[in-house]
Amino acid sequence: MQFAAIAAIAVCGSMTAAPLTVLSSAGEDAFPIVALDGSVATFIVDADDAEVVSTAAQAVSDDIKLITGKSLQVATTMEGTSTPIIAGTLGQSKLIDALASAGKIASSEVDGKWEAYGLEVVENPVEGVDRALVAYGAN
């Protein structure tokens, strides 16, 4: 695979329910991390979550920049983003806990398990956001 040829990176699926696929072109059900038009997703983390969450989000952003030349911002609010990647820890991130309480993520598959995580594309995760990629883990 030649990384310089990648025009877009998107994911499709759920790590807890179905295989995850990384695409190098747009797909109907894909979540665009780096879209063909050059727009990028934004990592959203809870400022009160463990520091490692924002550190990991920045590391992933740095990796994506190496592949695509585009950087993803790491933020603590959804203001100004239409394609959020919500990342956090069950029991430490208010946003992740709200998604779990609403039944929008399959948190029971990772809750209470050592070093477990879920990765899901979620429809309407919060008001005003159509879709988000949600990465969550247990402590």
C-alpha positions as CSV (number, residue, x, y, z in Angstrom):
1,M,0.0,0.0,0.0
2,Q,1.4,3.4,-0.9
3,F,0.4,6.0,1.7
4,A,1.1,9.0,-0.5
5,A,-1.8,7.8,-2.7
6,I,-4.4,8.0,0.1
7,A,-6.8,10.9,-0.6
8,A,-9.1,10.2,2.3
9,I,-9.2,8.1,5.4
10,A,-12.6,6.9,6.7
11,V,-13.8,4.1,9.0
12,C,-16.9,2.1,8.8
13,G,-18.4,-0.3,11.3
14,S,-18.0,-1.0,15.0
15,M,-15.3,-2.8,16.9
16,T,-17.9,-4.1,19.3
17,A,-20.4,-5.3,16.8
18,A,-18.8,-5.6,13.3
19,P,-15.4,-5.5,11.7
20,L,-13.9,-2.1,11.2
21,T,-12.7,-1.1,7.8
22,V,-10.3,1.7,6.9
23,L,-11.0,3.1,3.4
24,S,-8.9,5.2,1.1
25,S,-12.0,6.5,-0.7
26,A,-15.4,7.8,0.3
27,G,-18.0,5.1,1.3
28,E,-21.7,5.5,1.8
29,D,-21.6,4.4,5.5
30,A,-18.1,5.6,6.2
31,F,-17.1,8.2,8.8
32,P,-14.7,10.6,7.3
33,I,-11.6,11.2,9.3
34,V,-9.9,13.0,6.4
35,A,-12.4,13.6,3.6
36,L,-11.7,13.9,-0.1
37,D,-12.4,17.7,0.1
38,G,-9.6,18.0,2.7
39,S,-11.8,18.6,5.7
40,V,-10.8,16.7,8.9
41,A,-12.5,15.4,11.9
42,T,-11.9,16.8,15.4
43,F,-11.0,14.7,18.5
44,I,-13.3,15.6,21.4
45,V,-12.1,14.7,24.9
46,D,-13.4,15.5,28.3
47,A,-11.0,17.8,30.2
48,D,-11.7,15.8,33.4
49,D,-10.8,12.4,31.8
50,A,-7.4,10.8,32.3
51,E,-4.6,12.7,30.6
52,V,-3.7,9.6,28.6
53,V,-6.9,10.1,26.5
54,S,-5.8,13.5,25.2
55,T,-2.3,12.2,24.8
56,A,-3.5,9.2,22.7
57,A,-5.8,11.5,20.6
58,Q,-2.8,13.8,19.8
59,A,-0.7,10.7,18.9
60,V,-3.4,9.5,16.5
61,S,-3.6,13.0,15.0
62,D,0.1,13.0,14.5
63,D,0.0,9.6,12.8
64,I,-2.8,10.8,10.5
65,K,-0.7,13.9,9.6
66,L,2.2,11.6,8.6
67,I,-0.1,9.7,6.3
68,T,-2.3,12.5,4.9
69,G,-0.5,15.8,5.7
70,K,-3.6,16.9,7.6
71,S,-3.8,17.4,11.4
72,L,-6.8,16.7,13.5
73,Q,-7.5,19.2,16.3
74,V,-7.9,17.9,19.8
75,A,-10.6,19.9,21.7
76,T,-12.8,19.7,24.8
77,T,-16.0,21.0,23.1
78,M,-17.9,20.1,20.0
79,E,-18.2,23.8,19.0
80,G,-17.3,24.2,15.3
81,T,-17.0,20.6,14.3
82,S,-19.4,18.6,12.2
83,T,-17.3,15.4,12.3
84,P,-16.3,14.7,15.8
85,I,-14.3,11.7,17.1
86,I,-15.4,11.4,20.7
87,A,-12.8,9.7,22.8
88,G,-12.9,8.9,26.5
89,T,-13.1,6.5,29.4
90,L,-16.2,5.0,30.9
91,G,-16.8,6.5,34.3
92,Q,-14.5,9.4,33.7
93,S,-15.8,11.1,30.6
94,K,-19.2,12.8,31.0
95,L,-19.8,12.6,27.2
96,I,-19.0,8.9,27.0
97,D,-21.1,8.2,30.1
98,A,-24.0,10.1,28.5
99,L,-23.8,8.1,25.3
100,A,-23.7,4.9,27.4
101,S,-26.7,5.9,29.5
102,A,-28.6,6.7,26.3
103,G,-27.8,3.3,24.9
104,K,-25.9,4.8,21.9
105,I,-22.8,2.8,22.5
106,A,-22.3,-0.9,23.5
107,S,-20.6,0.0,26.8
108,S,-21.6,-3.2,28.5
109,E,-19.1,-5.1,26.2
110,V,-16.2,-3.2,27.7
111,D,-17.3,-2.0,31.1
112,G,-15.5,-3.7,34.0
113,K,-13.0,-5.4,31.7
114,W,-9.3,-4.8,31.8
115,E,-7.9,-2.8,28.9
116,A,-11.1,-3.2,26.8
117,Y,-12.3,-0.7,24.3
118,G,-15.1,0.0,21.8
119,L,-15.0,1.9,18.6
120,E,-18.4,2.8,17.0
121,V,-19.9,5.1,14.4
122,V,-22.9,6.6,16.2
123,E,-25.8,8.4,14.6
124,N,-27.0,11.5,16.4
125,P,-24.7,11.2,19.3
126,V,-25.6,14.7,20.6
127,E,-28.0,17.4,19.5
128,G,-26.8,19.1,16.4
129,V,-24.3,16.4,15.4
130,D,-25.4,13.8,12.7
131,R,-22.6,11.3,13.2
132,A,-19.6,10.7,15.4
133,L,-16.9,8.1,15.7
134,V,-16.8,7.2,19.3
135,A,-13.8,5.5,20.9
136,Y,-14.2,4.5,24.5
137,G,-12.5,2.3,27.0
138,A,-12.6,0.9,30.5
139,N,-10.0,1.7,33.0
